[in-house]
PDB file of C-alpha atoms in Angstrom:
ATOM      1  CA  UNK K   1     182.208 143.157 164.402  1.00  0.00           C
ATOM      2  CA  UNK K   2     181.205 139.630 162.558  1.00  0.00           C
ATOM      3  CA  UNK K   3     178.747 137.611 164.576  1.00  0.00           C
ATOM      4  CA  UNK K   4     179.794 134.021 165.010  1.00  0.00           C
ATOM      5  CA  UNK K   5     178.169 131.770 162.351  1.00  0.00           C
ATOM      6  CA  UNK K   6     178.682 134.434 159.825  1.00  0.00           C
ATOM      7  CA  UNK K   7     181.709 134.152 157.048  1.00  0.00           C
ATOM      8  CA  UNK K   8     184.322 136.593 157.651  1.00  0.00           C
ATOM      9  CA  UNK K   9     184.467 139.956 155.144  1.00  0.00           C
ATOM     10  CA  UNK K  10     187.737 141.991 154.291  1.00  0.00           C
ATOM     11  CA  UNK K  11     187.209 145.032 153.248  1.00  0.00           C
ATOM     12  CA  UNK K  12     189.742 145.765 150.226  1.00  0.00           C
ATOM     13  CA  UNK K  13     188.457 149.977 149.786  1.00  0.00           C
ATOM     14  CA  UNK K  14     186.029 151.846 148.798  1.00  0.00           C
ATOM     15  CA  UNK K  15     184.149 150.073 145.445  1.00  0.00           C
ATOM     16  CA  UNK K  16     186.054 147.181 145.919  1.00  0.00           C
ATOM     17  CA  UNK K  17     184.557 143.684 147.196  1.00  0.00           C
ATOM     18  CA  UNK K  18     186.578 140.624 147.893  1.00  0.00           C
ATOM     19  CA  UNK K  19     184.934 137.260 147.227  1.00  0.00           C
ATOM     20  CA  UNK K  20     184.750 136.958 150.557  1.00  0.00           C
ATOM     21  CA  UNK K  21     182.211 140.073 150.870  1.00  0.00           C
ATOM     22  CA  UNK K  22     180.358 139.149 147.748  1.00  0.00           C
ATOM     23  CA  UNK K  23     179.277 135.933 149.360  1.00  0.00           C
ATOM     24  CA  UNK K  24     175.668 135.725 150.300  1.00  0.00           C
ATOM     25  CA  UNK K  25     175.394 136.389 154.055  1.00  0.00           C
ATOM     26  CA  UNK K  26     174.162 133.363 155.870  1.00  0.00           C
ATOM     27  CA  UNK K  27     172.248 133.242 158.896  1.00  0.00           C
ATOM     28  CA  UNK K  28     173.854 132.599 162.191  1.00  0.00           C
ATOM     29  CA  UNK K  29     173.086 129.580 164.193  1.00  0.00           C
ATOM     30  CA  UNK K  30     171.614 130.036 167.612  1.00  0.00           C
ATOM     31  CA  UNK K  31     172.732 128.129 170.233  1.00  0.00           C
ATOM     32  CA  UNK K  32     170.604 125.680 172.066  1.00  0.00           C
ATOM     33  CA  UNK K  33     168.954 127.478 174.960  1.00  0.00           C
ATOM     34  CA  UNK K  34     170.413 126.488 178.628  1.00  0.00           C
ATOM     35  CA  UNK K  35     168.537 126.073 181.903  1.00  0.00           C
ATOM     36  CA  UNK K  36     168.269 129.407 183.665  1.00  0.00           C
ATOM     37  CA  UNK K  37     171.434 130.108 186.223  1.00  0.00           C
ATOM     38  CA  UNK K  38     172.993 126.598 185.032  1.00  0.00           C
ATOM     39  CA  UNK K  39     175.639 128.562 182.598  1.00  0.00           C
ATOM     40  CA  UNK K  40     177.035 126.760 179.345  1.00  0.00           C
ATOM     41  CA  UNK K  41     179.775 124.451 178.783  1.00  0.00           C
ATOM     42  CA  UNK K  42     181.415 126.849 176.786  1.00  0.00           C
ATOM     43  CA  UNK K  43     182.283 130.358 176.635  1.00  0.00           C
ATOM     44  CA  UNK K  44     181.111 130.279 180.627  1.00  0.00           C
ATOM     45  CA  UNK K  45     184.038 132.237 182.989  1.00  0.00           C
ATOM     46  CA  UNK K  46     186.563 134.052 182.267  1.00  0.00           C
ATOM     47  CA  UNK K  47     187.744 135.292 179.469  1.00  0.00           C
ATOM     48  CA  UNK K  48     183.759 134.320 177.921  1.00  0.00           C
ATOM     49  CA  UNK K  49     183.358 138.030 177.259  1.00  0.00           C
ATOM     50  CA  UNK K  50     186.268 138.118 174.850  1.00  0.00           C
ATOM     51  CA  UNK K  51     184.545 136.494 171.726  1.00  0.00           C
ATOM     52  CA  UNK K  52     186.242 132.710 172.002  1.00  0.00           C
ATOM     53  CA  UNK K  53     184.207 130.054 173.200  1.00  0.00           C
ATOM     54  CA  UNK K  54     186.078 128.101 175.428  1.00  0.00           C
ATOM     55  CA  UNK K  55     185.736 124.088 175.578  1.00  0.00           C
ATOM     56  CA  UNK K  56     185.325 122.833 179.246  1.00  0.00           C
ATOM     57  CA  UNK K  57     186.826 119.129 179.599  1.00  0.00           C
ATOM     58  CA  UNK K  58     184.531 116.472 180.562  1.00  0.00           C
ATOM     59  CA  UNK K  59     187.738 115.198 182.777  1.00  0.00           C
ATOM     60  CA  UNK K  60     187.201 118.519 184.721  1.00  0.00           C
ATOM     61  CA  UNK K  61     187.841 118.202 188.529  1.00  0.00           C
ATOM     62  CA  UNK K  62     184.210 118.851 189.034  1.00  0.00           C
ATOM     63  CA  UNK K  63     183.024 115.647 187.151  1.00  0.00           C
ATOM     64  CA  UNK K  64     186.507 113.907 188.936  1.00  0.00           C
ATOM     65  CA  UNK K  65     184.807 114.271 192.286  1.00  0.00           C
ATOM     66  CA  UNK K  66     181.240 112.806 190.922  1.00  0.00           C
ATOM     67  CA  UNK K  67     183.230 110.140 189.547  1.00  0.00           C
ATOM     68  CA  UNK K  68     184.654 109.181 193.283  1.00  0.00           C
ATOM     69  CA  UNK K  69     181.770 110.000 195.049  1.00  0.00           C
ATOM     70  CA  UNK K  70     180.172 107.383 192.847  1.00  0.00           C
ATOM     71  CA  UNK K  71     183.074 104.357 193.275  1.00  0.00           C
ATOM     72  CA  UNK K  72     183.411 105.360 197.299  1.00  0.00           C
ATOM     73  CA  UNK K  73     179.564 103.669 197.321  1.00  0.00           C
ATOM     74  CA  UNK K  74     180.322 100.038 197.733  1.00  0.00           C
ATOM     75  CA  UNK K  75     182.956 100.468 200.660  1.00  0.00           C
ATOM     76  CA  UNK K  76     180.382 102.816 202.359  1.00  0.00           C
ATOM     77  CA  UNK K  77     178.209  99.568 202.056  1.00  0.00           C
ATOM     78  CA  UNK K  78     180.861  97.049 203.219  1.00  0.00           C
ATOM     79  CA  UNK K  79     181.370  99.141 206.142  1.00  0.00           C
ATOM     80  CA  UNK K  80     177.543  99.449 207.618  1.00  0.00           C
ATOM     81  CA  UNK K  81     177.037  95.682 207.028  1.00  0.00           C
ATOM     82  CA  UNK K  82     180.059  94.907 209.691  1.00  0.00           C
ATOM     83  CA  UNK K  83     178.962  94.430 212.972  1.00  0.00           C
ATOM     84  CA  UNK K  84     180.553  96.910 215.894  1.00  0.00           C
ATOM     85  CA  UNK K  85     179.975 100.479 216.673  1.00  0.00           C
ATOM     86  CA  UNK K  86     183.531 101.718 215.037  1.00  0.00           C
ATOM     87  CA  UNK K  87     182.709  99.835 211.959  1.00  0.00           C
ATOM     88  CA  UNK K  88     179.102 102.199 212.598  1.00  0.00           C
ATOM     89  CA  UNK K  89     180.770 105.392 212.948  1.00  0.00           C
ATOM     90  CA  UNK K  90     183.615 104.810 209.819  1.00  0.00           C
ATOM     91  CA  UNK K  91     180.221 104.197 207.702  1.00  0.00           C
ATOM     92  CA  UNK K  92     178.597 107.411 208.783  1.00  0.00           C
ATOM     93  CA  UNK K  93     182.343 109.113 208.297  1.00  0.00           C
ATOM     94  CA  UNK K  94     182.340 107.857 204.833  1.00  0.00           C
ATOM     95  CA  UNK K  95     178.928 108.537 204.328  1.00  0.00           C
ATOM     96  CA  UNK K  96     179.600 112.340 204.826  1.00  0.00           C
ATOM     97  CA  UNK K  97     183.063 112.239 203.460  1.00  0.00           C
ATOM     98  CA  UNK K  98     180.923 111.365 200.083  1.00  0.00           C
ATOM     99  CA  UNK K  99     178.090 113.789 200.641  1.00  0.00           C
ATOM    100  CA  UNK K 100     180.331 116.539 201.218  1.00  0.00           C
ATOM    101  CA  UNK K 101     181.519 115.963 197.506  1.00  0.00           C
ATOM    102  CA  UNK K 102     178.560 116.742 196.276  1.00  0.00           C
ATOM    103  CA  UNK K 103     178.768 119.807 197.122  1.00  0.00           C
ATOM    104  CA  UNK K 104     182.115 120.603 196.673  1.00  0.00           C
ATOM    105  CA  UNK K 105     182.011 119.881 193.243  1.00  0.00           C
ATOM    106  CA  UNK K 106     178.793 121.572 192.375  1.00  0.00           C
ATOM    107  CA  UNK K 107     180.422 124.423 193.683  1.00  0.00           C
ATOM    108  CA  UNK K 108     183.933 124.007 191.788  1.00  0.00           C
ATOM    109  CA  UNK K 109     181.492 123.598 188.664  1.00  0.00           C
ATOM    110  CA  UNK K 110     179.794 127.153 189.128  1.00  0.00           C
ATOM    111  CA  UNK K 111     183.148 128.623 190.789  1.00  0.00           C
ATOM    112  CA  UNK K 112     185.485 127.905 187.728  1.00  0.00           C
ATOM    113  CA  UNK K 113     182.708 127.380 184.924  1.00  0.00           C
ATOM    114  CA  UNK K 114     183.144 123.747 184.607  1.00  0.00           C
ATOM    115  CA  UNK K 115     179.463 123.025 183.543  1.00  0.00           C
ATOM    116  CA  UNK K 116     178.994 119.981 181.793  1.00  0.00           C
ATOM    117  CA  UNK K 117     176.226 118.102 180.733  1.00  0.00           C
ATOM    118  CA  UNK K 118     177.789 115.227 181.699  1.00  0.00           C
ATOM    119  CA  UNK K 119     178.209 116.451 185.128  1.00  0.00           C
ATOM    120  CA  UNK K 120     174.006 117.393 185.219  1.00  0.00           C
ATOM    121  CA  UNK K 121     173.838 113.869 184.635  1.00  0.00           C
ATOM    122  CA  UNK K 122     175.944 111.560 186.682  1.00  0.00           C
ATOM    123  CA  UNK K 123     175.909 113.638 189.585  1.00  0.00           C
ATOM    124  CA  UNK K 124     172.450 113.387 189.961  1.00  0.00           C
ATOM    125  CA  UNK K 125     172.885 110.142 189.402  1.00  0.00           C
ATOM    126  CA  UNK K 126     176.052 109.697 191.950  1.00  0.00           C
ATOM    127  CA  UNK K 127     173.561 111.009 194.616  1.00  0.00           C
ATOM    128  CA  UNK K 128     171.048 108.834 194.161  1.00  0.00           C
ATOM    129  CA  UNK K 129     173.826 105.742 194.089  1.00  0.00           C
ATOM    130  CA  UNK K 130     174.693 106.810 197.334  1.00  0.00           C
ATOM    131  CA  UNK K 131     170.975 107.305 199.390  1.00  0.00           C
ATOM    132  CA  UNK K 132     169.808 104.316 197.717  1.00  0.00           C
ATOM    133  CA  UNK K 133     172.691 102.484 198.721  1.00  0.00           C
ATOM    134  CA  UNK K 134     172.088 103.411 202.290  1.00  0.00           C
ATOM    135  CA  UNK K 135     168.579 102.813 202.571  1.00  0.00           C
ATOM    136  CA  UNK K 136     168.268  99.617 201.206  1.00  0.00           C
ATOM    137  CA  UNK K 137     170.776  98.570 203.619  1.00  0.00           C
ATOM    138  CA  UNK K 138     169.406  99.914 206.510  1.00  0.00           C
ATOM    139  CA  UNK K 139     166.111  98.640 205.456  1.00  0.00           C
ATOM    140  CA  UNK K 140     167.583  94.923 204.983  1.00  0.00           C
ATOM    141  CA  UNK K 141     168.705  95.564 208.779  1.00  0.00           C
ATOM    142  CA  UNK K 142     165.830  96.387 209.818  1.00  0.00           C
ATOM    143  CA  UNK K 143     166.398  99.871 211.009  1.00  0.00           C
ATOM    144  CA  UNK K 144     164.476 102.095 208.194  1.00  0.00           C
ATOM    145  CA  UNK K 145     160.357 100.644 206.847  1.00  0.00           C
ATOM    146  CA  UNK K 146     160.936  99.270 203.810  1.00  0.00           C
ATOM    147  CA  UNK K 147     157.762 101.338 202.412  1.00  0.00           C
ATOM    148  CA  UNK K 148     160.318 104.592 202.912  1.00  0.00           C
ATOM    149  CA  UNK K 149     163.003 103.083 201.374  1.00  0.00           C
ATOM    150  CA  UNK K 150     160.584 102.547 198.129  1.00  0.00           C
ATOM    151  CA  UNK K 151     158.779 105.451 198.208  1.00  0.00           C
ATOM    152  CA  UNK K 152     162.006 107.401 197.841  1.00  0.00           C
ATOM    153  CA  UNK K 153     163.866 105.387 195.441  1.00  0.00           C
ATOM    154  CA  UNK K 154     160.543 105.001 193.335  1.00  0.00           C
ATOM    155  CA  UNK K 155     161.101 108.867 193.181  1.00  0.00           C
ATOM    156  CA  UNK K 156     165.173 108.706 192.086  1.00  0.00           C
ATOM    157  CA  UNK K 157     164.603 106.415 189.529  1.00  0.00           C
ATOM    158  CA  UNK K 158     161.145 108.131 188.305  1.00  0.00           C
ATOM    159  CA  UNK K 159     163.076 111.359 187.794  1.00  0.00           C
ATOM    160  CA  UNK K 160     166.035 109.731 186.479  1.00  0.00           C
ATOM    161  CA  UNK K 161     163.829 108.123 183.802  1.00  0.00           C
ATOM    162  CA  UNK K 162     162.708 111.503 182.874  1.00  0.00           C
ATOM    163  CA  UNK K 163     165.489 113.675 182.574  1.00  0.00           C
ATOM    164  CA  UNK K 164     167.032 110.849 179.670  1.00  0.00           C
ATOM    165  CA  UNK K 165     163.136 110.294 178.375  1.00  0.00           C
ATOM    166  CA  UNK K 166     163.332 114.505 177.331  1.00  0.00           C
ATOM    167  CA  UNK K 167     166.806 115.139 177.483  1.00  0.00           C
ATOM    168  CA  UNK K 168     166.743 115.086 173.067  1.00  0.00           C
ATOM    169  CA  UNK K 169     164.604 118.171 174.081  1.00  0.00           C
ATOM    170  CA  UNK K 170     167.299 119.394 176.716  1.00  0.00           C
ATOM    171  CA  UNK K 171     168.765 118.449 180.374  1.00  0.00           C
ATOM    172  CA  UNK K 172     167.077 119.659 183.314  1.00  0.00           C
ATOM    173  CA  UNK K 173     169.559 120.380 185.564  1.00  0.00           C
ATOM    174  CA  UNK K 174     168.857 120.196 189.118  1.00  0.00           C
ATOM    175  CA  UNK K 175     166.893 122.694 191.026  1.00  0.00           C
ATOM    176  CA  UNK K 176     167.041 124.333 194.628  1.00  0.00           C
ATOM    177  CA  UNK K 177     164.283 121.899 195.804  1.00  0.00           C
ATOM    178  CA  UNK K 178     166.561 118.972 194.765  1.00  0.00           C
ATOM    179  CA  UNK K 179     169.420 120.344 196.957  1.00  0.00           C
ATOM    180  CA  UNK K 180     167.137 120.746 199.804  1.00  0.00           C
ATOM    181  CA  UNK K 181     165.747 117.096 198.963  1.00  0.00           C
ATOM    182  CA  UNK K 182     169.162 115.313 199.220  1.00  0.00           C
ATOM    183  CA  UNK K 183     170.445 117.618 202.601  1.00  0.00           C
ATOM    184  CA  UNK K 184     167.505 115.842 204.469  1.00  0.00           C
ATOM    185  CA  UNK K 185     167.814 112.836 203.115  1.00  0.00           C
ATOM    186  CA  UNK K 186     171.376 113.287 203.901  1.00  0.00           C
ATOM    187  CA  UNK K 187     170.897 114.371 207.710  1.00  0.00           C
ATOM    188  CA  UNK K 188     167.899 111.825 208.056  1.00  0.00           C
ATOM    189  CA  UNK K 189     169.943 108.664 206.946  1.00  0.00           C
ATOM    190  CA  UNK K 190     172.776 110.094 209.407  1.00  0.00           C
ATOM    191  CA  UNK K 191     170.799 110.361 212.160  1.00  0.00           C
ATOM    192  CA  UNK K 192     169.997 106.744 211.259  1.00  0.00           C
ATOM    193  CA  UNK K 193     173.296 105.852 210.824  1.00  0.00           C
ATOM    194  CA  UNK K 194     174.546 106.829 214.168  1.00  0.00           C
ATOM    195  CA  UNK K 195     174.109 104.726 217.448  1.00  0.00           C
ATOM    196  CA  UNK K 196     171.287 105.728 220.437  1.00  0.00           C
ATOM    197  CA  UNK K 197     169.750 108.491 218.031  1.00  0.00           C
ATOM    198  CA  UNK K 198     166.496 108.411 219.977  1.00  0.00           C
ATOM    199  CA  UNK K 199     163.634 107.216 217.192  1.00  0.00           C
ATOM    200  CA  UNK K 200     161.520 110.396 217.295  1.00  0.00           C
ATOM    201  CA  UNK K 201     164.194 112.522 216.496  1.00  0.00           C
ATOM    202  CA  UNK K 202     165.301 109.982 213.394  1.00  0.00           C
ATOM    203  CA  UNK K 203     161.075 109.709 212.163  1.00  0.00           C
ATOM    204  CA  UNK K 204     161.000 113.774 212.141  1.00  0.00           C
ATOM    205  CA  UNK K 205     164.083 113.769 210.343  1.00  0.00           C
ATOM    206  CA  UNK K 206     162.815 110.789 207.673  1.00  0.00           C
ATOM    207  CA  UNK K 207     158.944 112.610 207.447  1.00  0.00           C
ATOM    208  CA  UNK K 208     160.285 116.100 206.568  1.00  0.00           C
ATOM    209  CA  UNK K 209     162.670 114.234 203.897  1.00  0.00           C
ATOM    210  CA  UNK K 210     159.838 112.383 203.224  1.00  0.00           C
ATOM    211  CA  UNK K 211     157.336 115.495 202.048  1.00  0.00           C
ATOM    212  CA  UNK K 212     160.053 117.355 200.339  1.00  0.00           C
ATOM    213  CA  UNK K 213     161.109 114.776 197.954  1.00  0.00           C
ATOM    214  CA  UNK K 214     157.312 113.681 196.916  1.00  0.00           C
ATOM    215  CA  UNK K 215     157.017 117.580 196.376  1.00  0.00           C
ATOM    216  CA  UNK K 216     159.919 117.843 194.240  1.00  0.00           C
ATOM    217  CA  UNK K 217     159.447 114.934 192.150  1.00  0.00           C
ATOM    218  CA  UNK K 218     156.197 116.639 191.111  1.00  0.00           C
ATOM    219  CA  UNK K 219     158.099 119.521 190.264  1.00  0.00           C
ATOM    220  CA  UNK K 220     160.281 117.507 188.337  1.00  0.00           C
ATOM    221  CA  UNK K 221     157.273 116.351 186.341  1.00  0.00           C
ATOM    222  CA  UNK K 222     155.965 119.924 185.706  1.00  0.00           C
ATOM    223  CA  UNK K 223     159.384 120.651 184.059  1.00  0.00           C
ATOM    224  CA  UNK K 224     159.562 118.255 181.608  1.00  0.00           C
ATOM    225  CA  UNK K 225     156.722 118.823 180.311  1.00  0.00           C
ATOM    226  CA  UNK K 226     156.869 122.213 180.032  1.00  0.00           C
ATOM    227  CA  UNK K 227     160.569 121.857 178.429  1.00  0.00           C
ATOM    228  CA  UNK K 228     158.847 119.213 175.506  1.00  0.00           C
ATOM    229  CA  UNK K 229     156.087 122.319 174.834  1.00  0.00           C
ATOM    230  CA  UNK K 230     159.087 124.459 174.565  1.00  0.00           C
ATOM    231  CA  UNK K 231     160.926 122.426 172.654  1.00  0.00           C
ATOM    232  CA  UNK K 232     158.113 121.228 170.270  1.00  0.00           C
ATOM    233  CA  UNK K 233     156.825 125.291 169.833  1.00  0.00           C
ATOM    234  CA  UNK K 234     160.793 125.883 168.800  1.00  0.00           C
ATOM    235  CA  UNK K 235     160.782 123.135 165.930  1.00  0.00           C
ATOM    236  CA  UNK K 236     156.973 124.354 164.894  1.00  0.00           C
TER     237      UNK K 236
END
């Protein structure tokens, strides 16, 4: 069997060589190495074992619902600056109508191998859109410390900054910490959200949120660097 990269040989009987065969072999090309559990772009899903790469569309459903989740921000916004406890609870429903797209279409992208790495980047990035969004506006309303709000979004933007400062070296995808990071921060800006949440309940919620994302922004940290040292020991 011919290993991609390498020309193809016909074989025209014993003694015999084609020019094809008497070419000089030439090395395949190894494909750049992929975050572990992430999959690839192509040749991921079915039908990968059979030999054909298979090119996944940027315009994939997955990336369709980052997309939304990421234009849905600004009435999300409109709707927690009007006064009125309906106006309250349609911001909180949009709120989780756009959370809950984050994880439907990280799943669709695993489920139907429709890994891209433009989806590793803007949904990240989508996420981030949308907690910012919300805490600087409950902040301005007094209702969240502004020192959370910055703490937090000093963290987003710091890890945002790093994944396009290394990404010539390769994109870190997000990890299980990251998930875990955005659920609380999810759940904590809900409770928030919401009318008569008593405040201990909402600072427990904000705290734990609070610890996990300084810890995983360190994390994120560790893995750059370690992907430059891999990166650098491949070119050396």
């Amino acid at each position: 069997m011919t290993e991609r990269g390498e020309p193809p040989m016909d074989v025209a009987g014993p003694g015999k060589m084609t020019p094809e065969s008497a070419a000089p072999p030439v090395a395949a090309v190894p494909d750049e190495p992929t975050s572990a559990g992430e999959g690839t772009a192509e040749g991921a899903g079915e039908g990968a074992g059979d030999g054909v790469a298979r090119r996944v569309s940027t315009w994939n459903i997955a990336n369709v619902l980052t997309i939304a989740r990421l234009a849905i921000v600004p009435v999300f916004t409109v709707f927690l600056f009007i006064e009125g406890e309906g106006w309250r609870l349609a911001a909180l429903g949009v709120f989780l109508l756009a959370s809950l797209t984050d994880q439907l279409d990280g799943w669709l992208a695993r489920k139907y191998a429709l890994v891209t790495d433009f989806g590793k980047i803007a949904d990240p990035i989508a996420d981030k859109a949308l907690i910012g969004a919300a805490l600087l506006s409950l902040s301005y309303l007094g209702e969240i410390p502004w020192w959370v709000t910055l703490v937090i979004i000093a963290r987003e933007a710091g890890v945002t900054l790093l994944r396009f400062l290394v990404i010539r070296h390769g994109v870190i995808p997000a990890s299980y910490g990251g998930k875990v990071k955005t659920v609380l921060q999810i759940v904590a800006i809900a409770l928030y959200i919401v009318p008569g949440v008593p405040d201990v309940i909402r600072w427990v919620a904000m705290g734990l949120a609070l610890v996990v994302t300084v810890g995983t922004g360190a994390d994120y940290v560790v893995r750059a660097v370690r992907l430059r040292q891999v990166a650098r020991s491949a070119q050396s």
